[in-house]
């Protein structure tokens, strides 16, 4: 069997990179004594995969990892044992048992939800972003330059924005995250600020949920 883990990466750890997060999770799994599966070879390591790497500077409320297990473990036992071993700033939120042949989470990710909260002293700039939303969403095309390993390429951000609104003093966006297109939250802020005619205000960005092609939470069957 394998366990789908929903975990939280707090704002305090938002500058921890993906490889450091992977190592922290592997160390916690070793300390927990859970029957995780190991790779073969001279340097065996615990096998785990993340549905989608989290960008540096972004916190995650319901991130997804999958851990193959050599022996069955109940979700409650898994959460309890892993939770005691995780470092401060990482929290095990939910565990969902899956069959070994269940489709991988990383293959099912289609979109992600983000929340943008203004920092102290950035009220004016943030209000300008909120006021620019109708004009921004009315645009048929939002061109930008996408940076890739092979160089810079022109692209259009608009097809990757599935939803964008202001709620309770925050901006909330649902953005594409799949093989066809990835709309990045920092590019969204930059393009929205250009439409508003202001500099990008200081924001704290959280990825609140990963979604499948049904726009359902990835952890739901």
Tab-separated table of C-alpha atoms in Angstrom, residues 17 59 76 87 118 148 157 171:
chain	number	residue	atom	x	y	z
A	17	UNK	CA	13.657	24.741	-0.890
A	59	UNK	CA	3.795	28.532	2.213
A	76	UNK	CA	-4.412	7.499	12.512
A	87	UNK	CA	10.214	19.439	12.767
A	118	UNK	CA	-1.007	42.014	2.141
A	148	UNK	CA	12.905	28.404	-19.527
A	157	UNK	CA	-1.012	34.025	-18.801
A	171	UNK	CA	-6.746	37.842	-3.218
